[in-house]
Amino acid sequence: MEIRIFKDIEKLNVEAAKYFIETIQKEKNPVLGLATGSTPIGMYKELIKSYQQGEISFVNTTTYNLDEYVGLDATHEQSYRYFMTENLFKHVNINPDNTHVPNGLGDSEKSCREYNQLLDDTQIDIQILGIGSNGHIAFNEPGTPFSAVTHVVNLTETSISDNSRFFESIDEVPKQAITMGLSNIMKAKKIILIALGENKAEAIRKLVQEDPNENTPCTILKNHPNVVILLDHAASSKLI
Ligand code: PGA
């Protein structure tokens, strides 16, 4: 695991985007693993800038998102499909048919099986990750087996409370999500994890100091050969 700490978040976002830009330029049919939440927004802005400047094209790119809330459709402003459209897809020349987000509506178990099949049939070249204050990656909450594939998850109180800032009230936050499993995530060739802010510092401390263990899902990344962790000062504040 390579760890890089930045004073300037703009610079961090530029550096994160560089890894993706290189992949998009190098691969004939790039496959990107994408994430939602506040963390990757700055990086997506850099990718849009790079597209507008003619450095990259998304015409041959395929994307797979980590997760989606159960019960929210694509037009719901807090659905992750909506987030991706607003923060990246509608600004670049990607074919919407090549963008994949788990289906939060209908039969969730069936959605999981179908999504997992898609992931089994491909390999993600580069995956962006945020991290939960409880150490989750995607919605793999503490205690999730490292062997997990795409599954329905009951969100923890911590995740519901962390995400309530995006909803009018905490009662509106969905209680379940569909998430890629940890073993799906580990299949990516390269993984970039970004953590910003003080409330991620404890999760980052555990990631760095603990051996891989299922109580701290992010620690599985120590078993991956190609991970880069990008931190702002606050998120790195518990590392000595
Ligand atoms: P955030 O979420 O980017 O909104 O902080 C990260 C996560 O929960 O994985």
Tab-separated table of N, CA and C and ligand atoms in Angstrom, residues 36-40 66-67 80 129-134 136-139 159 162-163 165-166 194 196 199-200, ligand 1:
chain	number	residue	atom	x	y	z
A	36	THR	N	-19.656	6.640	-5.098
A	36	THR	CA	-20.438	7.854	-4.850
A	36	THR	C	-20.019	8.445	-3.499
A	37	GLY	N	-20.797	9.404	-2.996
A	37	GLY	CA	-20.433	10.054	-1.734
A	37	GLY	C	-19.683	11.340	-2.019
A	38	SER	N	-19.358	12.082	-0.969
A	38	SER	CA	-18.690	13.376	-1.201
A	38	SER	C	-17.246	13.224	-1.654
A	39	THR	N	-16.616	12.115	-1.273
A	39	THR	CA	-15.179	11.978	-1.503
A	39	THR	C	-14.745	12.068	-2.977
A	40	PRO	N	-15.386	11.348	-3.909
A	40	PRO	CA	-14.841	11.356	-5.276
A	40	PRO	C	-15.281	12.533	-6.136
A	66	LEU	N	-20.065	0.871	-7.156
A	66	LEU	CA	-19.951	-0.017	-5.999
A	66	LEU	C	-21.297	-0.439	-5.417
A	67	ASP	N	-22.261	0.508	-5.398
A	67	ASP	CA	-23.447	0.209	-4.591
A	67	ASP	C	-24.629	1.078	-4.991
A	80	TYR	N	-27.835	6.550	-6.157
A	80	TYR	CA	-26.456	6.628	-6.642
A	80	TYR	C	-26.399	6.688	-8.162
A	129	LEU	N	-12.237	4.261	-4.370
A	129	LEU	CA	-12.958	3.958	-3.133
A	129	LEU	C	-12.918	5.160	-2.205
A	130	GLY	N	-14.025	5.368	-1.491
A	130	GLY	CA	-14.000	6.186	-0.284
A	130	GLY	C	-13.883	5.229	0.889
A	131	ILE	N	-14.084	5.733	2.072
A	131	ILE	CA	-14.047	4.858	3.251
A	131	ILE	C	-15.069	5.398	4.258
A	132	GLY	N	-15.766	4.506	4.936
A	132	GLY	CA	-16.718	4.949	5.950
A	132	GLY	C	-15.995	5.272	7.247
A	133	SER	N	-16.623	6.070	8.099
A	133	SER	CA	-15.979	6.372	9.386
A	133	SER	C	-15.840	5.089	10.207
A	134	ASN	N	-16.641	4.058	9.892
A	134	ASN	CA	-16.523	2.760	10.581
A	134	ASN	C	-15.613	1.787	9.828
A	136	HIS	N	-15.903	0.928	6.644
A	136	HIS	CA	-16.492	0.180	5.521
A	136	HIS	C	-15.893	0.634	4.200
A	137	ILE	N	-15.885	-0.275	3.230
A	137	ILE	CA	-15.627	0.116	1.842
A	137	ILE	C	-16.796	-0.390	1.017
A	138	ALA	N	-17.250	0.429	0.072
A	138	ALA	CA	-18.593	0.301	-0.494
A	138	ALA	C	-19.511	0.222	0.730
A	139	PHE	N	-20.526	-0.669	0.735
A	139	PHE	CA	-21.329	-0.800	1.954
A	139	PHE	C	-21.004	-2.117	2.655
A	159	SER	N	-23.568	4.241	9.404
A	159	SER	CA	-23.675	4.620	7.988
A	159	SER	C	-24.937	5.426	7.739
A	162	ASP	N	-24.191	8.857	9.141
A	162	ASP	CA	-23.236	9.588	8.287
A	162	ASP	C	-23.911	10.097	7.013
A	163	ASN	N	-24.818	9.289	6.446
A	163	ASN	CA	-25.415	9.653	5.161
A	163	ASN	C	-26.665	10.504	5.305
A	165	ARG	N	-26.918	13.386	6.228
A	165	ARG	CA	-26.699	14.779	5.824
A	165	ARG	C	-27.204	15.048	4.399
A	166	PHE	N	-27.372	14.011	3.609
A	166	PHE	CA	-27.859	14.196	2.240
A	166	PHE	C	-29.395	14.162	2.164
A	194	ILE	N	-9.475	7.245	-1.401
A	194	ILE	CA	-9.325	8.629	-0.925
A	194	ILE	C	-10.038	8.760	0.421
A	196	LEU	N	-10.874	11.918	3.244
A	196	LEU	CA	-10.797	13.350	3.531
A	196	LEU	C	-11.474	13.632	4.858
A	199	ASN	N	-13.158	12.898	10.430
A	199	ASN	CA	-13.988	11.743	10.825
A	199	ASN	C	-13.565	10.451	10.131
A	200	LYS	N	-12.570	10.531	9.236
A	200	LYS	CA	-12.035	9.317	8.620
A	200	LYS	C	-10.707	8.902	9.270
B	1	PGA	P1	-18.279	9.932	1.803
B	1	PGA	O1	-18.623	8.383	1.987
B	1	PGA	O2	-17.440	10.024	0.564
B	1	PGA	O3	-19.625	10.596	1.593
B	1	PGA	O4	-17.575	10.366	3.016
B	1	PGA	C1	-17.591	7.449	1.883
B	1	PGA	C2	-18.095	6.074	2.226
B	1	PGA	O5	-19.019	5.951	3.051
B	1	PGA	O6	-17.540	5.103	1.686
